[in-house]
GROMACS .gro file of C-alpha atoms in nm:
model
  195
    1UNK     CA    1   3.109  -2.858  -5.252
    2UNK     CA    2   3.482  -2.840  -5.302
    3UNK     CA    3   3.522  -2.462  -5.294
    4UNK     CA    4   3.359  -2.294  -4.995
    5UNK     CA    5   3.132  -1.999  -5.071
    6UNK     CA    6   3.303  -1.667  -5.006
    7UNK     CA    7   3.106  -1.432  -4.782
    8UNK     CA    8   3.127  -1.061  -4.875
    9UNK     CA    9   3.346  -0.986  -4.572
   10UNK     CA   10   3.596  -1.251  -4.690
   11UNK     CA   11   3.632  -1.120  -5.046
   12UNK     CA   12   3.990  -1.012  -5.121
   13UNK     CA   13   4.077  -0.688  -5.302
   14UNK     CA   14   4.163  -0.897  -5.611
   15UNK     CA   15   3.821  -1.065  -5.601
   16UNK     CA   16   3.616  -0.754  -5.521
   17UNK     CA   17   3.554  -0.617  -5.875
   18UNK     CA   18   3.444  -0.960  -5.999
   19UNK     CA   19   3.234  -1.022  -5.687
   20UNK     CA   20   3.055  -0.690  -5.729
   21UNK     CA   21   2.997  -0.744  -6.101
   22UNK     CA   22   2.869  -1.100  -6.060
   23UNK     CA   23   2.652  -1.013  -5.760
   24UNK     CA   24   2.484  -0.728  -5.949
   25UNK     CA   25   2.450  -0.929  -6.271
   26UNK     CA   26   2.315  -1.240  -6.102
   27UNK     CA   27   2.065  -1.039  -5.895
   28UNK     CA   28   1.935  -0.860  -6.205
   29UNK     CA   29   1.894  -1.171  -6.421
   30UNK     CA   30   1.833  -1.478  -6.209
   31UNK     CA   31   1.541  -1.462  -5.968
   32UNK     CA   32   1.384  -1.801  -6.037
   33UNK     CA   33   1.641  -2.003  -5.840
   34UNK     CA   34   1.882  -1.974  -5.549
   35UNK     CA   35   2.205  -1.798  -5.644
   36UNK     CA   36   2.350  -1.695  -5.308
   37UNK     CA   37   2.346  -1.760  -4.937
   38UNK     CA   38   2.166  -1.520  -4.705
   39UNK     CA   39   2.503  -1.368  -4.611
   40UNK     CA   40   2.558  -1.270  -4.976
   41UNK     CA   41   2.804  -1.545  -5.074
   42UNK     CA   42   2.754  -1.651  -5.436
   43UNK     CA   43   2.668  -2.011  -5.518
   44UNK     CA   44   2.664  -2.200  -5.848
   45UNK     CA   45   2.945  -2.147  -6.099
   46UNK     CA   46   2.995  -1.789  -5.978
   47UNK     CA   47   3.150  -1.905  -5.653
   48UNK     CA   48   3.403  -2.118  -5.841
   49UNK     CA   49   3.494  -1.829  -6.071
   50UNK     CA   50   3.537  -1.597  -5.774
   51UNK     CA   51   3.803  -1.831  -5.631
   52UNK     CA   52   4.016  -1.759  -5.939
   53UNK     CA   53   3.931  -1.399  -6.032
   54UNK     CA   54   4.183  -1.370  -6.315
   55UNK     CA   55   4.015  -1.652  -6.510
   56UNK     CA   56   3.677  -1.597  -6.349
   57UNK     CA   57   3.655  -1.251  -6.504
   58UNK     CA   58   3.690  -1.403  -6.851
   59UNK     CA   59   3.428  -1.670  -6.778
   60UNK     CA   60   3.189  -1.407  -6.641
   61UNK     CA   61   3.242  -1.188  -6.949
   62UNK     CA   62   3.145  -1.475  -7.178
   63UNK     CA   63   2.839  -1.548  -6.963
   64UNK     CA   64   2.731  -1.184  -6.987
   65UNK     CA   65   2.779  -1.184  -7.365
   66UNK     CA   66   2.575  -1.505  -7.401
   67UNK     CA   67   2.299  -1.362  -7.183
   68UNK     CA   68   2.290  -1.038  -7.380
   69UNK     CA   69   2.298  -1.183  -7.734
   70UNK     CA   70   1.944  -1.324  -7.741
   71UNK     CA   71   1.936  -1.405  -8.112
   72UNK     CA   72   1.717  -1.706  -8.048
   73UNK     CA   73   1.395  -1.710  -7.843
   74UNK     CA   74   1.429  -1.797  -7.477
   75UNK     CA   75   1.218  -2.115  -7.496
   76UNK     CA   76   1.455  -2.288  -7.741
   77UNK     CA   77   1.747  -2.137  -7.550
   78UNK     CA   78   1.633  -2.303  -7.226
   79UNK     CA   79   1.580  -2.634  -7.409
   80UNK     CA   80   1.942  -2.628  -7.535
   81UNK     CA   81   2.074  -2.542  -7.187
   82UNK     CA   82   1.869  -2.816  -7.021
   83UNK     CA   83   1.977  -3.075  -7.279
   84UNK     CA   84   2.340  -2.980  -7.209
   85UNK     CA   85   2.304  -2.984  -6.830
   86UNK     CA   86   2.127  -3.322  -6.841
   87UNK     CA   87   2.395  -3.467  -7.070
   88UNK     CA   88   2.662  -3.391  -6.810
   89UNK     CA   89   2.446  -3.466  -6.508
   90UNK     CA   90   2.509  -3.111  -6.382
   91UNK     CA   91   2.256  -3.099  -6.099
   92UNK     CA   92   2.276  -2.724  -6.029
   93UNK     CA   93   2.240  -2.646  -6.401
   94UNK     CA   94   1.933  -2.865  -6.440
   95UNK     CA   95   1.786  -2.721  -6.119
   96UNK     CA   96   1.854  -2.357  -6.213
   97UNK     CA   97   1.742  -2.361  -6.573
   98UNK     CA   98   1.455  -2.595  -6.494
   99UNK     CA   99   1.331  -2.326  -6.255
  100UNK     CA  100   1.376  -2.055  -6.519
  101UNK     CA  101   1.194  -2.265  -6.781
  102UNK     CA  102   0.906  -2.344  -6.544
  103UNK     CA  103   0.866  -2.000  -6.391
  104UNK     CA  104   0.924  -1.780  -6.693
  105UNK     CA  105   0.802  -2.006  -6.974
  106UNK     CA  106   0.548  -2.232  -6.805
  107UNK     CA  107   0.742  -2.547  -6.893
  108UNK     CA  108   0.559  -2.847  -6.750
  109UNK     CA  109   0.705  -3.083  -6.491
  110UNK     CA  110   0.663  -3.365  -6.743
  111UNK     CA  111   0.872  -3.182  -7.003
  112UNK     CA  112   1.137  -3.091  -6.747
  113UNK     CA  113   1.155  -3.451  -6.628
  114UNK     CA  114   1.184  -3.579  -6.985
  115UNK     CA  115   1.470  -3.337  -7.057
  116UNK     CA  116   1.642  -3.420  -6.726
  117UNK     CA  117   1.626  -3.788  -6.826
  118UNK     CA  118   1.809  -3.703  -7.149
  119UNK     CA  119   1.506  -3.769  -7.367
  120UNK     CA  120   1.324  -3.559  -7.628
  121UNK     CA  121   0.984  -3.431  -7.514
  122UNK     CA  122   0.703  -3.500  -7.761
  123UNK     CA  123   0.549  -3.152  -7.726
  124UNK     CA  124   0.832  -2.932  -7.856
  125UNK     CA  125   0.743  -2.663  -8.107
  126UNK     CA  126   0.953  -2.633  -8.423
  127UNK     CA  127   1.208  -2.389  -8.278
  128UNK     CA  128   1.245  -2.590  -7.956
  129UNK     CA  129   1.288  -2.911  -8.156
  130UNK     CA  130   1.569  -2.755  -8.361
  131UNK     CA  131   1.743  -2.634  -8.043
  132UNK     CA  132   1.706  -2.979  -7.888
  133UNK     CA  133   1.840  -3.160  -8.193
  134UNK     CA  134   2.136  -2.924  -8.239
  135UNK     CA  135   2.233  -2.961  -7.873
  136UNK     CA  136   2.199  -3.341  -7.880
  137UNK     CA  137   2.401  -3.371  -8.200
  138UNK     CA  138   2.680  -3.147  -8.069
  139UNK     CA  139   2.695  -3.335  -7.741
  140UNK     CA  140   2.743  -3.667  -7.925
  141UNK     CA  141   3.071  -3.525  -8.058
  142UNK     CA  142   3.201  -3.486  -8.408
  143UNK     CA  143   3.092  -3.243  -8.676
  144UNK     CA  144   2.735  -3.113  -8.653
  145UNK     CA  145   2.557  -3.292  -8.942
  146UNK     CA  146   2.474  -3.071  -9.241
  147UNK     CA  147   2.095  -3.125  -9.228
  148UNK     CA  148   2.079  -3.021  -8.861
  149UNK     CA  149   2.306  -2.721  -8.921
  150UNK     CA  150   2.097  -2.615  -9.222
  151UNK     CA  151   1.778  -2.647  -9.018
  152UNK     CA  152   1.926  -2.426  -8.744
  153UNK     CA  153   2.026  -2.160  -8.997
  154UNK     CA  154   1.683  -2.179  -9.162
  155UNK     CA  155   1.501  -2.147  -8.828
  156UNK     CA  156   1.722  -1.891  -8.649
  157UNK     CA  157   1.930  -1.727  -8.924
  158UNK     CA  158   2.308  -1.748  -8.935
  159UNK     CA  159   2.359  -1.532  -8.624
  160UNK     CA  160   2.104  -1.738  -8.430
  161UNK     CA  161   2.260  -2.068  -8.538
  162UNK     CA  162   2.598  -1.935  -8.430
  163UNK     CA  163   2.457  -1.837  -8.092
  164UNK     CA  164   2.296  -2.178  -8.045
  165UNK     CA  165   2.629  -2.352  -8.108
  166UNK     CA  166   2.813  -2.113  -7.875
  167UNK     CA  167   2.540  -2.157  -7.613
  168UNK     CA  168   2.581  -2.535  -7.606
  169UNK     CA  169   2.959  -2.496  -7.582
  170UNK     CA  170   2.929  -2.241  -7.303
  171UNK     CA  171   2.697  -2.458  -7.099
  172UNK     CA  172   2.931  -2.754  -7.149
  173UNK     CA  173   3.190  -2.538  -6.975
  174UNK     CA  174   2.946  -2.428  -6.703
  175UNK     CA  175   2.846  -2.792  -6.647
  176UNK     CA  176   3.211  -2.894  -6.616
  177UNK     CA  177   3.268  -2.615  -6.364
  178UNK     CA  178   2.970  -2.731  -6.158
  179UNK     CA  179   3.067  -3.099  -6.175
  180UNK     CA  180   3.438  -3.044  -6.122
  181UNK     CA  181   3.376  -2.851  -5.803
  182UNK     CA  182   3.081  -3.071  -5.694
  183UNK     CA  183   2.839  -2.778  -5.676
  184UNK     CA  184   2.516  -2.907  -5.521
  185UNK     CA  185   2.158  -2.800  -5.559
  186UNK     CA  186   2.075  -2.577  -5.260
  187UNK     CA  187   1.858  -2.753  -5.005
  188UNK     CA  188   1.547  -2.586  -4.864
  189UNK     CA  189   1.703  -2.585  -4.517
  190UNK     CA  190   2.029  -2.422  -4.634
  191UNK     CA  191   2.091  -2.059  -4.544
  192UNK     CA  192   2.019  -1.933  -4.897
  193UNK     CA  193   1.812  -1.679  -5.089
  194UNK     CA  194   1.696  -1.642  -5.447
  195UNK     CA  195   1.825  -1.368  -5.672
   0.00000   0.00000   0.00000
């Protein structure tokens, strides 16, 4: 980890509003995986954003907007996020959203392993398959092919297709944050807590 976690008693006045907002937001939304140390220091991308609160506030605002939108069902949403995290080899992303997908949606270990390997599971429903294919196509680069775009609009409506595209882009950014700052998956023996 290239940026040390910032304990609450080390947060500067400039960081405090962002720290408080992220701590409350993370605690209310993410209870399936480890998001902070026992002393309250944030982990994951939130720690990196806290180190640069001016930009971190913008990144956190986008994250909140993406979390709130919910124009597509959460199952396909998690598929798109996991495809993106696996594409970039973002270990914390795959760990975190794998836990969300397993705990909240009953995603099997086999499906999670297939996604983590960058492959397409054979048991996706129609909506999940569209989310998978849109994410894969976007991650290859270039213009999203018309048939895949049309399928996304048909399945999720225009607003849902928009959200799916934004979601993949956002998690590309989150994955880059995690990889750039070498954010690890918390170990069981680390001084950490979920939520």
